[in-house]
Amino acid sequence: MKPASGCFGKPPRSDPCPDRNRGVATDSRDLRTAAMAWLDERPHERVDFAWLSTFEFDGLRVPLMDRQRGIRKPAGMDAALAIRTTFTPPGQTPPYADAIGPDGLQRYKYRGDDPSHPENVALRRAWQMKLPIMWFVGVEPGLYEPLYPVWVIGDSPQNLEFTLALDAAQRHFDATSVDLDEDYRSYMERLTKIRLHQRVFRTQVLLAYESHCAVCNLAHESLLDAAHIIADGQPDGLPVVPNGLAMCKIHHAAFDNRILGIRPDDLTLHIRQDILEEIDGPMLRHGLQEMHDRRLMRIPRSHAARPDQVRLEERYQEFLSA
Ligand SMILES: [Zn+2]
């Protein structure tokens, strides 16, 4: 049921909102659905505060992000509508990177250390009312990757954090179950990495390389990946920009399959000998053989975002041993 106009602003003297007395569970669901449908139609992949401030519902403007606070709860609503994580510069570990719980699910830290702080109360309400929220993760100063719908599915005042489900498959997972099946746990962790870590990593790497393949300069975002220099799951394999390279699908696969290596000292490309000797069509010739001994065509402008030398060296030694 849609609320009458005015439900999310200051309560009027005579209350025109029949839903108000029953709480906002019913009406804020419509608003959430509308906000997520609006995000689906966004003009750009990444969003900023100014654009998020233009959302309207039933003729009222309801900004989806709070400039000052990490947890967004519009006036008149009980429960949080959205959360935000600010941008972490390249090379620094983002706060969420260390926040996968032992159950494989993502954690979100409280605002401050008071469980009864109004922002924490609002996010707890979203959990109690089983309401979906949106999560805006900073990928550049002032630019956010929107993740939605996200659900709060647990609350730990001891650890000052909430547990989030980033995928419908995580939503009904019983995080308190004592005998946690290892296969299920690793499945949960894989979903968390796909939905958050890999997605934000890809966005940050593509932004750093201005959506070009580092090897051949191809500029079609749909054909580009963020390749890890050190694979995810290894000690140095963090989803941070200096551990990444923007590459087209072919060069990414060639890099992962040790057909293509990068010399760390001068960033020149090295194509494996047997591939150089092969005779085949234009993809082999132009796409791979002609890349041999050329320098990377694209590196980030920002020094902090460039590929990390130590990681490149480790990866190049692996390539040489293939
Ligand atoms: Zn390429």
PDB file of C-alpha atoms and ligand atoms in Angstrom:
ATOM      1  CA  MET A   1       0.000   0.000   0.000  1.00  0.00           C
ATOM      2  CA  LYS A   2       1.387   3.401  -0.949  1.00  0.00           C
ATOM      3  CA  PRO A   3       1.426   6.037   1.767  1.00  0.00           C
ATOM      4  CA  ALA A   4      -0.186   9.399   1.379  1.00  0.00           C
ATOM      5  CA  SER A   5       2.239  12.225   0.696  1.00  0.00           C
ATOM      6  CA  GLY A   6       3.914  13.576   3.768  1.00  0.00           C
ATOM      7  CA  CYS A   7       4.574  10.286   5.526  1.00  0.00           C
ATOM      8  CA  PHE A   8       8.329  10.754   5.497  1.00  0.00           C
ATOM      9  CA  GLY A   9       8.485  14.395   6.427  1.00  0.00           C
ATOM     10  CA  LYS A  10       7.477  16.088   9.626  1.00  0.00           C
ATOM     11  CA  PRO A  11       4.246  14.536  10.955  1.00  0.00           C
ATOM     12  CA  PRO A  12       1.370  16.890  10.131  1.00  0.00           C
ATOM     13  CA  ARG A  13      -1.049  17.957  12.833  1.00  0.00           C
ATOM     14  CA  SER A  14      -3.820  15.680  11.602  1.00  0.00           C
ATOM     15  CA  ASP A  15      -2.209  12.504  10.447  1.00  0.00           C
ATOM     16  CA  PRO A  16      -3.153  11.591   6.853  1.00  0.00           C
ATOM     17  CA  CYS A  17      -1.050   8.437   6.911  1.00  0.00           C
ATOM     18  CA  PRO A  18      -3.082   5.403   7.895  1.00  0.00           C
ATOM     19  CA  ASP A  19       0.120   3.355   7.909  1.00  0.00           C
ATOM     20  CA  ARG A  20       1.907   5.472  10.433  1.00  0.00           C
ATOM     21  CA  ASN A  21       0.271   3.965  13.464  1.00  0.00           C
ATOM     22  CA  ARG A  22       1.195   0.516  12.275  1.00  0.00           C
ATOM     23  CA  GLY A  23       4.840   1.564  11.892  1.00  0.00           C
ATOM     24  CA  VAL A  24       6.600   2.155   8.619  1.00  0.00           C
ATOM     25  CA  ALA A  25       7.134  -1.507   7.798  1.00  0.00           C
ATOM     26  CA  THR A  26       4.480  -1.515   5.099  1.00  0.00           C
ATOM     27  CA  ASP A  27       5.068   1.899   3.568  1.00  0.00           C
ATOM     28  CA  SER A  28       8.857   1.944   3.677  1.00  0.00           C
ATOM     29  CA  ARG A  29       8.875  -1.313   1.758  1.00  0.00           C
ATOM     30  CA  ASP A  30       7.307   0.485  -1.218  1.00  0.00           C
ATOM     31  CA  LEU A  31       9.829   3.278  -0.923  1.00  0.00           C
ATOM     32  CA  ARG A  32      12.694   0.794  -0.828  1.00  0.00           C
ATOM     33  CA  THR A  33      11.390  -1.062  -3.872  1.00  0.00           C
ATOM     34  CA  ALA A  34      11.003   2.226  -5.737  1.00  0.00           C
ATOM     35  CA  ALA A  35      14.499   3.389  -4.736  1.00  0.00           C
ATOM     36  CA  MET A  36      16.083   0.161  -5.945  1.00  0.00           C
ATOM     37  CA  ALA A  37      14.148   0.269  -9.228  1.00  0.00           C
ATOM     38  CA  TRP A  38      15.367   3.863  -9.628  1.00  0.00           C
ATOM     39  CA  LEU A  39      18.959   2.702  -9.029  1.00  0.00           C
ATOM     40  CA  ASP A  40      18.475   0.021 -11.697  1.00  0.00           C
ATOM     41  CA  GLU A  41      17.887   2.825 -14.198  1.00  0.00           C
ATOM     42  CA  ARG A  42      20.839   4.953 -13.115  1.00  0.00           C
ATOM     43  CA  PRO A  43      22.587   6.840 -15.928  1.00  0.00           C
ATOM     44  CA  HIS A  44      26.078   5.824 -14.771  1.00  0.00           C
ATOM     45  CA  GLU A  45      27.414   2.650 -13.190  1.00  0.00           C
ATOM     46  CA  ARG A  46      28.742   4.568 -10.199  1.00  0.00           C
ATOM     47  CA  VAL A  47      26.737   7.106  -8.212  1.00  0.00           C
ATOM     48  CA  ASP A  48      27.516  10.234  -6.230  1.00  0.00           C
ATOM     49  CA  PHE A  49      25.897  12.114  -3.383  1.00  0.00           C
ATOM     50  CA  ALA A  50      24.343  14.762  -5.642  1.00  0.00           C
ATOM     51  CA  TRP A  51      22.553  12.223  -7.813  1.00  0.00           C
ATOM     52  CA  LEU A  52      21.451  10.116  -4.830  1.00  0.00           C
ATOM     53  CA  SER A  53      19.889  13.261  -3.389  1.00  0.00           C
ATOM     54  CA  THR A  54      17.444  13.571  -6.288  1.00  0.00           C
ATOM     55  CA  PHE A  55      15.379  10.451  -5.529  1.00  0.00           C
ATOM     56  CA  GLU A  56      11.706  11.201  -5.026  1.00  0.00           C
ATOM     57  CA  PHE A  57       8.907   9.070  -3.670  1.00  0.00           C
ATOM     58  CA  ASP A  58       5.275  10.151  -3.872  1.00  0.00           C
ATOM     59  CA  GLY A  59       6.309  13.680  -4.662  1.00  0.00           C
ATOM     60  CA  LEU A  60       8.754  13.954  -1.761  1.00  0.00           C
ATOM     61  CA  ARG A  61      12.497  14.118  -2.103  1.00  0.00           C
ATOM     62  CA  VAL A  62      14.149  11.341  -0.121  1.00  0.00           C
ATOM     63  CA  PRO A  63      17.946  11.542  -0.483  1.00  0.00           C
ATOM     64  CA  LEU A  64      19.360   8.013  -0.347  1.00  0.00           C
ATOM     65  CA  MET A  65      22.628   9.058   1.245  1.00  0.00           C
ATOM     66  CA  ASP A  66      23.479  11.161   4.266  1.00  0.00           C
ATOM     67  CA  ARG A  67      26.498  13.367   3.699  1.00  0.00           C
ATOM     68  CA  GLN A  68      27.469  13.316   7.377  1.00  0.00           C
ATOM     69  CA  ARG A  69      26.450   9.870   8.550  1.00  0.00           C
ATOM     70  CA  GLY A  70      27.319   6.362   7.435  1.00  0.00           C
ATOM     71  CA  ILE A  71      23.861   5.032   8.217  1.00  0.00           C
ATOM     72  CA  ARG A  72      20.979   6.757   6.396  1.00  0.00           C
ATOM     73  CA  LYS A  73      17.597   6.958   8.083  1.00  0.00           C
ATOM     74  CA  PRO A  74      15.251   9.541   6.558  1.00  0.00           C
ATOM     75  CA  ALA A  75      13.128  11.523   8.998  1.00  0.00           C
ATOM     76  CA  GLY A  76       9.832   9.798   9.683  1.00  0.00           C
ATOM     77  CA  MET A  77      11.181   6.331   9.056  1.00  0.00           C
ATOM     78  CA  ASP A  78      12.036   3.855  11.795  1.00  0.00           C
ATOM     79  CA  ALA A  79      14.639   1.810  10.043  1.00  0.00           C
ATOM     80  CA  ALA A  80      17.812   2.559   8.129  1.00  0.00           C
ATOM     81  CA  LEU A  81      17.403   2.862   4.376  1.00  0.00           C
ATOM     82  CA  ALA A  82      21.044   2.721   3.324  1.00  0.00           C
ATOM     83  CA  ILE A  83      24.597   2.436   4.595  1.00  0.00           C
ATOM     84  CA  ARG A  84      27.802   3.865   3.214  1.00  0.00           C
ATOM     85  CA  THR A  85      31.492   3.012   3.302  1.00  0.00           C
ATOM     86  CA  THR A  86      33.884   5.791   2.360  1.00  0.00           C
ATOM     87  CA  PHE A  87      36.602   5.407  -0.252  1.00  0.00           C
ATOM     88  CA  THR A  88      39.876   3.764   0.756  1.00  0.00           C
ATOM     89  CA  PRO A  89      42.907   5.022  -1.250  1.00  0.00           C
ATOM     90  CA  PRO A  90      44.834   2.451  -3.352  1.00  0.00           C
ATOM     91  CA  GLY A  91      47.211   0.308  -1.346  1.00  0.00           C
ATOM     92  CA  GLN A  92      45.344   0.764   1.920  1.00  0.00           C
ATOM     93  CA  THR A  93      43.173  -2.110   3.005  1.00  0.00           C
ATOM     94  CA  PRO A  94      39.493  -1.136   2.913  1.00  0.00           C
ATOM     95  CA  PRO A  95      37.668  -1.572   6.230  1.00  0.00           C
ATOM     96  CA  TYR A  96      35.430  -4.307   4.826  1.00  0.00           C
ATOM     97  CA  ALA A  97      38.366  -6.434   3.592  1.00  0.00           C
ATOM     98  CA  ASP A  98      39.030  -7.829   7.058  1.00  0.00           C
ATOM     99  CA  ALA A  99      35.394  -8.053   7.962  1.00  0.00           C
ATOM    100  CA  ILE A 100      34.317 -11.470   6.745  1.00  0.00           C
ATOM    101  CA  GLY A 101      33.126 -13.394   9.794  1.00  0.00           C
ATOM    102  CA  PRO A 102      33.974 -17.015  10.590  1.00  0.00           C
ATOM    103  CA  ASP A 103      30.649 -17.911   8.933  1.00  0.00           C
ATOM    104  CA  GLY A 104      31.769 -16.386   5.607  1.00  0.00           C
ATOM    105  CA  LEU A 105      29.327 -13.479   5.925  1.00  0.00           C
ATOM    106  CA  GLN A 106      30.200  -9.800   5.704  1.00  0.00           C
ATOM    107  CA  ARG A 107      30.223  -7.626   8.824  1.00  0.00           C
ATOM    108  CA  TYR A 108      29.424  -3.919   9.073  1.00  0.00           C
ATOM    109  CA  LYS A 109      30.820  -2.036  12.062  1.00  0.00           C
ATOM    110  CA  TYR A 110      28.604  -0.038  14.380  1.00  0.00           C
ATOM    111  CA  ARG A 111      28.703   3.705  14.336  1.00  0.00           C
ATOM    112  CA  GLY A 112      30.988   4.304  17.341  1.00  0.00           C
ATOM    113  CA  ASP A 113      30.929   1.933  20.285  1.00  0.00           C
ATOM    114  CA  ASP A 114      27.448   2.568  21.621  1.00  0.00           C
ATOM    115  CA  PRO A 115      24.930  -0.101  20.553  1.00  0.00           C
ATOM    116  CA  SER A 116      22.104   2.321  21.354  1.00  0.00           C
ATOM    117  CA  HIS A 117      23.381   5.152  19.168  1.00  0.00           C
ATOM    118  CA  PRO A 118      20.394   6.199  16.982  1.00  0.00           C
ATOM    119  CA  GLU A 119      22.154   5.127  13.768  1.00  0.00           C
ATOM    120  CA  ASN A 120      22.845   1.652  15.169  1.00  0.00           C
ATOM    121  CA  VAL A 121      19.269   1.461  16.428  1.00  0.00           C
ATOM    122  CA  ALA A 122      18.011   2.357  12.934  1.00  0.00           C
ATOM    123  CA  LEU A 123      20.087  -0.360  11.292  1.00  0.00           C
ATOM    124  CA  ARG A 124      18.966  -2.858  13.940  1.00  0.00           C
ATOM    125  CA  ARG A 125      15.369  -1.927  13.082  1.00  0.00           C
ATOM    126  CA  ALA A 126      16.007  -2.871   9.446  1.00  0.00           C
ATOM    127  CA  TRP A 127      17.065  -6.285  10.720  1.00  0.00           C
ATOM    128  CA  GLN A 128      14.072  -6.691  13.034  1.00  0.00           C
ATOM    129  CA  MET A 129      11.679  -5.609  10.296  1.00  0.00           C
ATOM    130  CA  LYS A 130      13.476  -7.708   7.656  1.00  0.00           C
ATOM    131  CA  LEU A 131      13.761  -4.685   5.374  1.00  0.00           C
ATOM    132  CA  PRO A 132      16.221  -4.584   2.476  1.00  0.00           C
ATOM    133  CA  ILE A 133      18.764  -1.769   2.489  1.00  0.00           C
ATOM    134  CA  MET A 134      21.214  -0.300  -0.015  1.00  0.00           C
ATOM    135  CA  TRP A 135      24.972  -0.166   0.500  1.00  0.00           C
ATOM    136  CA  PHE A 136      27.078   2.509  -1.189  1.00  0.00           C
ATOM    137  CA  VAL A 137      30.750   1.525  -1.231  1.00  0.00           C
ATOM    138  CA  GLY A 138      33.292   4.274  -2.045  1.00  0.00           C
ATOM    139  CA  VAL A 139      35.398   3.521  -5.126  1.00  0.00           C
ATOM    140  CA  GLU A 140      36.886   6.997  -5.659  1.00  0.00           C
ATOM    141  CA  PRO A 141      36.566  10.149  -3.546  1.00  0.00           C
ATOM    142  CA  GLY A 142      32.853  10.966  -3.711  1.00  0.00           C
ATOM    143  CA  LEU A 143      31.974   8.073  -6.055  1.00  0.00           C
ATOM    144  CA  TYR A 144      30.154   4.941  -4.934  1.00  0.00           C
ATOM    145  CA  GLU A 145      29.376   1.462  -6.187  1.00  0.00           C
ATOM    146  CA  PRO A 146      25.776   0.671  -5.180  1.00  0.00           C
ATOM    147  CA  LEU A 147      25.085  -2.810  -3.778  1.00  0.00           C
ATOM    148  CA  TYR A 148      21.431  -3.742  -3.279  1.00  0.00           C
ATOM    149  CA  PRO A 149      19.383  -5.314  -1.955  1.00  0.00           C
ATOM    150  CA  VAL A 150      21.402  -6.067   1.154  1.00  0.00           C
ATOM    151  CA  TRP A 151      19.891  -7.376   4.396  1.00  0.00           C
ATOM    152  CA  VAL A 152      20.984  -7.110   8.000  1.00  0.00           C
ATOM    153  CA  ILE A 153      20.732 -10.652   9.351  1.00  0.00           C
ATOM    154  CA  GLY A 154      22.551 -10.451  12.657  1.00  0.00           C
ATOM    155  CA  ASP A 155      23.688  -8.078  15.375  1.00  0.00           C
ATOM    156  CA  SER A 156      26.592  -8.448  17.772  1.00  0.00           C
ATOM    157  CA  PRO A 157      26.793  -5.790  20.510  1.00  0.00           C
ATOM    158  CA  GLN A 158      29.891  -7.612  21.863  1.00  0.00           C
ATOM    159  CA  ASN A 159      31.788  -7.133  18.605  1.00  0.00           C
ATOM    160  CA  LEU A 160      30.003  -3.846  17.797  1.00  0.00           C
ATOM    161  CA  GLU A 161      28.949  -5.053  14.360  1.00  0.00           C
ATOM    162  CA  PHE A 162      26.082  -6.218  12.220  1.00  0.00           C
ATOM    163  CA  THR A 163      26.061  -9.233   9.931  1.00  0.00           C
ATOM    164  CA  LEU A 164      24.981  -8.559   6.353  1.00  0.00           C
ATOM    165  CA  ALA A 165      23.577 -10.788   3.651  1.00  0.00           C
ATOM    166  CA  LEU A 166      24.744  -9.556   0.253  1.00  0.00           C
ATOM    167  CA  ASP A 167      22.879 -12.186  -1.687  1.00  0.00           C
ATOM    168  CA  ALA A 168      19.465 -13.791  -1.382  1.00  0.00           C
ATOM    169  CA  ALA A 169      21.205 -17.130  -0.810  1.00  0.00           C
ATOM    170  CA  GLN A 170      22.859 -15.704   2.327  1.00  0.00           C
ATOM    171  CA  ARG A 171      19.693 -14.238   3.715  1.00  0.00           C
ATOM    172  CA  HIS A 172      18.295 -17.222   5.519  1.00  0.00           C
ATOM    173  CA  PHE A 173      21.610 -18.586   6.636  1.00  0.00           C
ATOM    174  CA  ASP A 174      21.681 -19.332  10.341  1.00  0.00           C
ATOM    175  CA  ALA A 175      24.855 -17.612  11.463  1.00  0.00           C
ATOM    176  CA  THR A 176      24.416 -18.872  15.013  1.00  0.00           C
ATOM    177  CA  SER A 177      24.425 -22.532  14.049  1.00  0.00           C
ATOM    178  CA  VAL A 178      27.138 -24.236  16.110  1.00  0.00           C
ATOM    179  CA  ASP A 179      28.015 -26.968  13.684  1.00  0.00           C
ATOM    180  CA  LEU A 180      28.772 -24.942  10.645  1.00  0.00           C
ATOM    181  CA  ASP A 181      29.290 -27.104   7.605  1.00  0.00           C
ATOM    182  CA  GLU A 182      32.635 -26.184   6.007  1.00  0.00           C
ATOM    183  CA  ASP A 183      31.347 -26.486   2.431  1.00  0.00           C
ATOM    184  CA  TYR A 184      28.465 -24.188   3.228  1.00  0.00           C
ATOM    185  CA  ARG A 185      30.727 -21.729   5.035  1.00  0.00           C
ATOM    186  CA  SER A 186      33.104 -21.491   2.076  1.00  0.00           C
ATOM    187  CA  TYR A 187      30.139 -21.087  -0.268  1.00  0.00           C
ATOM    188  CA  MET A 188      28.931 -18.159   1.859  1.00  0.00           C
ATOM    189  CA  GLU A 189      32.410 -16.621   1.782  1.00  0.00           C
ATOM    190  CA  ARG A 190      32.630 -17.038  -1.987  1.00  0.00           C
ATOM    191  CA  LEU A 191      29.306 -15.217  -2.405  1.00  0.00           C
ATOM    192  CA  THR A 192      30.554 -12.392  -0.167  1.00  0.00           C
ATOM    193  CA  LYS A 193      33.704 -12.043  -2.247  1.00  0.00           C
ATOM    194  CA  ILE A 194      31.833 -12.071  -5.552  1.00  0.00           C
ATOM    195  CA  ARG A 195      29.157  -9.609  -4.446  1.00  0.00           C
ATOM    196  CA  LEU A 196      31.399  -7.147  -2.599  1.00  0.00           C
ATOM    197  CA  HIS A 197      35.155  -7.610  -2.780  1.00  0.00           C
ATOM    198  CA  GLN A 198      35.530  -8.625  -6.427  1.00  0.00           C
ATOM    199  CA  ARG A 199      32.950  -6.177  -7.624  1.00  0.00           C
ATOM    200  CA  VAL A 200      34.469  -3.191  -5.816  1.00  0.00           C
ATOM    201  CA  PHE A 201      37.966  -4.342  -6.819  1.00  0.00           C
ATOM    202  CA  ARG A 202      36.935  -4.477 -10.501  1.00  0.00           C
ATOM    203  CA  THR A 203      35.417  -1.014 -10.337  1.00  0.00           C
ATOM    204  CA  GLN A 204      38.440   0.517  -8.629  1.00  0.00           C
ATOM    205  CA  VAL A 205      40.912  -1.109 -11.024  1.00  0.00           C
ATOM    206  CA  LEU A 206      38.928  -0.055 -14.110  1.00  0.00           C
ATOM    207  CA  LEU A 207      38.706   3.505 -12.786  1.00  0.00           C
ATOM    208  CA  ALA A 208      42.481   3.553 -12.171  1.00  0.00           C
ATOM    209  CA  TYR A 209      43.137   2.408 -15.757  1.00  0.00           C
ATOM    210  CA  GLU A 210      40.408   4.677 -17.151  1.00  0.00           C
ATOM    211  CA  SER A 211      38.673   1.573 -18.536  1.00  0.00           C
ATOM    212  CA  HIS A 212      41.470   0.474 -20.846  1.00  0.00           C
ATOM    213  CA  CYS A 213      43.323  -2.835 -21.117  1.00  0.00           C
ATOM    214  CA  ALA A 214      46.828  -2.305 -19.713  1.00  0.00           C
ATOM    215  CA  VAL A 215      48.237  -4.575 -22.443  1.00  0.00           C
ATOM    216  CA  CYS A 216      46.450  -3.553 -25.669  1.00  0.00           C
ATOM    217  CA  ASN A 217      44.554  -0.393 -24.659  1.00  0.00           C
ATOM    218  CA  LEU A 218      41.129  -1.844 -25.599  1.00  0.00           C
ATOM    219  CA  ALA A 219      38.501   0.474 -24.125  1.00  0.00           C
ATOM    220  CA  HIS A 220      35.285  -1.548 -23.960  1.00  0.00           C
ATOM    221  CA  GLU A 221      34.341  -1.904 -20.314  1.00  0.00           C
ATOM    222  CA  SER A 222      32.195  -4.974 -20.991  1.00  0.00           C
ATOM    223  CA  LEU A 223      35.285  -6.741 -22.385  1.00  0.00           C
ATOM    224  CA  LEU A 224      37.519  -5.768 -19.458  1.00  0.00           C
ATOM    225  CA  ASP A 225      38.368  -7.524 -16.204  1.00  0.00           C
ATOM    226  CA  ALA A 226      40.393  -6.639 -13.160  1.00  0.00           C
ATOM    227  CA  ALA A 227      43.158  -9.245 -13.097  1.00  0.00           C
ATOM    228  CA  HIS A 228      44.788 -10.077  -9.778  1.00  0.00           C
ATOM    229  CA  ILE A 229      48.589 -10.000  -9.825  1.00  0.00           C
ATOM    230  CA  ILE A 230      48.716 -12.281  -6.797  1.00  0.00           C
ATOM    231  CA  ALA A 231      45.686 -14.547  -6.778  1.00  0.00           C
ATOM    232  CA  ASP A 232      42.825 -14.049  -4.358  1.00  0.00           C
ATOM    233  CA  GLY A 233      43.255 -16.338  -1.373  1.00  0.00           C
ATOM    234  CA  GLN A 234      47.061 -16.027  -1.228  1.00  0.00           C
ATOM    235  CA  PRO A 235      48.602 -13.894   1.530  1.00  0.00           C
ATOM    236  CA  ASP A 236      49.325 -10.899  -0.756  1.00  0.00           C
ATOM    237  CA  GLY A 237      46.271 -11.469  -2.915  1.00  0.00           C
ATOM    238  CA  LEU A 238      44.172  -8.651  -1.457  1.00  0.00           C
ATOM    239  CA  PRO A 239      41.532  -6.930  -3.593  1.00  0.00           C
ATOM    240  CA  VAL A 240      43.465  -3.640  -3.660  1.00  0.00           C
ATOM    241  CA  VAL A 241      44.315  -1.636  -6.776  1.00  0.00           C
ATOM    242  CA  PRO A 242      48.138  -2.162  -6.648  1.00  0.00           C
ATOM    243  CA  ASN A 243      47.409  -5.892  -6.803  1.00  0.00           C
ATOM    244  CA  GLY A 244      45.343  -5.378  -9.948  1.00  0.00           C
ATOM    245  CA  LEU A 245      45.685  -4.755 -13.660  1.00  0.00           C
ATOM    246  CA  ALA A 246      42.867  -3.855 -16.021  1.00  0.00           C
ATOM    247  CA  MET A 247      42.984  -6.351 -18.858  1.00  0.00           C
ATOM    248  CA  CYS A 248      40.723  -7.423 -21.695  1.00  0.00           C
ATOM    249  CA  LYS A 249      39.347 -10.956 -21.444  1.00  0.00           C
ATOM    250  CA  ILE A 250      41.984 -12.445 -23.780  1.00  0.00           C
ATOM    251  CA  HIS A 251      44.951 -10.814 -22.064  1.00  0.00           C
ATOM    252  CA  HIS A 252      43.582 -11.658 -18.649  1.00  0.00           C
ATOM    253  CA  ALA A 253      43.306 -15.327 -19.604  1.00  0.00           C
ATOM    254  CA  ALA A 254      46.772 -15.247 -21.196  1.00  0.00           C
ATOM    255  CA  PHE A 255      48.168 -13.680 -18.002  1.00  0.00           C
ATOM    256  CA  ASP A 256      46.472 -16.258 -15.774  1.00  0.00           C
ATOM    257  CA  ASN A 257      47.580 -19.138 -18.003  1.00  0.00           C
ATOM    258  CA  ARG A 258      51.211 -17.990 -18.041  1.00  0.00           C
ATOM    259  CA  ILE A 259      51.183 -17.234 -21.742  1.00  0.00           C
ATOM    260  CA  LEU A 260      51.860 -13.578 -21.010  1.00  0.00           C
ATOM    261  CA  GLY A 261      54.201 -12.260 -18.331  1.00  0.00           C
ATOM    262  CA  ILE A 262      55.128  -8.747 -17.210  1.00  0.00           C
ATOM    263  CA  ARG A 263      58.731  -7.905 -16.376  1.00  0.00           C
ATOM    264  CA  PRO A 264      58.557  -5.917 -13.164  1.00  0.00           C
ATOM    265  CA  ASP A 265      61.589  -3.662 -13.777  1.00  0.00           C
ATOM    266  CA  ASP A 266      60.446  -1.984 -17.012  1.00  0.00           C
ATOM    267  CA  LEU A 267      56.827  -3.221 -17.342  1.00  0.00           C
ATOM    268  CA  THR A 268      57.509  -4.882 -20.700  1.00  0.00           C
ATOM    269  CA  LEU A 269      55.459  -7.820 -21.863  1.00  0.00           C
ATOM    270  CA  HIS A 270      56.869 -11.250 -22.340  1.00  0.00           C
ATOM    271  CA  ILE A 271      55.062 -13.831 -24.479  1.00  0.00           C
ATOM    272  CA  ARG A 272      55.972 -17.452 -23.829  1.00  0.00           C
ATOM    273  CA  GLN A 273      58.373 -18.964 -26.386  1.00  0.00           C
ATOM    274  CA  ASP A 274      56.126 -21.762 -27.709  1.00  0.00           C
ATOM    275  CA  ILE A 275      53.358 -19.213 -28.394  1.00  0.00           C
ATOM    276  CA  LEU A 276      55.819 -16.988 -30.264  1.00  0.00           C
ATOM    277  CA  GLU A 277      56.712 -19.919 -32.530  1.00  0.00           C
ATOM    278  CA  GLU A 278      53.132 -20.949 -33.283  1.00  0.00           C
ATOM    279  CA  ILE A 279      51.490 -20.147 -36.620  1.00  0.00           C
ATOM    280  CA  ASP A 280      47.804 -19.259 -36.564  1.00  0.00           C
ATOM    281  CA  GLY A 281      45.294 -16.486 -37.337  1.00  0.00           C
ATOM    282  CA  PRO A 282      45.155 -12.768 -36.520  1.00  0.00           C
ATOM    283  CA  MET A 283      44.269 -13.136 -32.828  1.00  0.00           C
ATOM    284  CA  LEU A 284      47.469 -15.029 -32.147  1.00  0.00           C
ATOM    285  CA  ARG A 285      49.557 -12.756 -34.355  1.00  0.00           C
ATOM    286  CA  HIS A 286      48.232  -9.320 -33.389  1.00  0.00           C
ATOM    287  CA  GLY A 287      46.729 -10.124 -30.026  1.00  0.00           C
ATOM    288  CA  LEU A 288      49.635 -12.030 -28.532  1.00  0.00           C
ATOM    289  CA  GLN A 289      52.835 -12.346 -30.600  1.00  0.00           C
ATOM    290  CA  GLU A 290      53.023  -8.635 -31.453  1.00  0.00           C
ATOM    291  CA  MET A 291      52.743  -7.747 -27.772  1.00  0.00           C
ATOM    292  CA  HIS A 292      56.096  -9.371 -27.043  1.00  0.00           C
ATOM    293  CA  ASP A 293      58.691  -6.894 -25.770  1.00  0.00           C
ATOM    294  CA  ARG A 294      56.222  -4.003 -25.844  1.00  0.00           C
ATOM    295  CA  ARG A 295      55.663  -1.943 -22.737  1.00  0.00           C
ATOM    296  CA  LEU A 296      52.316  -1.959 -20.986  1.00  0.00           C
ATOM    297  CA  MET A 297      50.182   0.533 -22.923  1.00  0.00           C
ATOM    298  CA  ARG A 298      48.314   1.817 -19.873  1.00  0.00           C
ATOM    299  CA  ILE A 299      49.280   2.420 -16.293  1.00  0.00           C
ATOM    300  CA  PRO A 300      47.396   4.502 -13.738  1.00  0.00           C
ATOM    301  CA  ARG A 301      48.255   8.184 -13.455  1.00  0.00           C
ATOM    302  CA  SER A 302      48.402   7.914  -9.688  1.00  0.00           C
ATOM    303  CA  HIS A 303      51.623   6.302  -8.441  1.00  0.00           C
ATOM    304  CA  ALA A 304      49.781   4.701  -5.540  1.00  0.00           C
ATOM    305  CA  ALA A 305      47.494   2.861  -7.964  1.00  0.00           C
ATOM    306  CA  ARG A 306      50.295   1.400 -10.122  1.00  0.00           C
ATOM    307  CA  PRO A 307      51.092  -2.309  -9.996  1.00  0.00           C
ATOM    308  CA  ASP A 308      53.118  -3.234  -6.957  1.00  0.00           C
ATOM    309  CA  GLN A 309      56.717  -4.197  -7.826  1.00  0.00           C
ATOM    310  CA  VAL A 310      57.047  -6.930  -5.225  1.00  0.00           C
ATOM    311  CA  ARG A 311      53.866  -8.626  -6.366  1.00  0.00           C
ATOM    312  CA  LEU A 312      54.850  -8.269 -10.057  1.00  0.00           C
ATOM    313  CA  GLU A 313      58.230  -9.860  -9.299  1.00  0.00           C
ATOM    314  CA  GLU A 314      56.599 -12.809  -7.560  1.00  0.00           C
ATOM    315  CA  ARG A 315      54.171 -13.267 -10.430  1.00  0.00           C
ATOM    316  CA  TYR A 316      56.939 -12.974 -13.072  1.00  0.00           C
ATOM    317  CA  GLN A 317      58.976 -15.712 -11.374  1.00  0.00           C
ATOM    318  CA  GLU A 318      55.890 -17.943 -11.574  1.00  0.00           C
ATOM    319  CA  PHE A 319      55.559 -17.101 -15.271  1.00  0.00           C
ATOM    320  CA  LEU A 320      59.216 -17.984 -15.949  1.00  0.00           C
ATOM    321  CA  SER A 321      58.842 -21.303 -14.171  1.00  0.00           C
ATOM    322  CA  ALA A 322      55.900 -22.319 -16.408  1.00  0.00           C
TER     323      ALA A 322
HETATM  324 ZN    ZN B   1      44.002  -6.468 -24.077  1.00  0.00          ZN
END
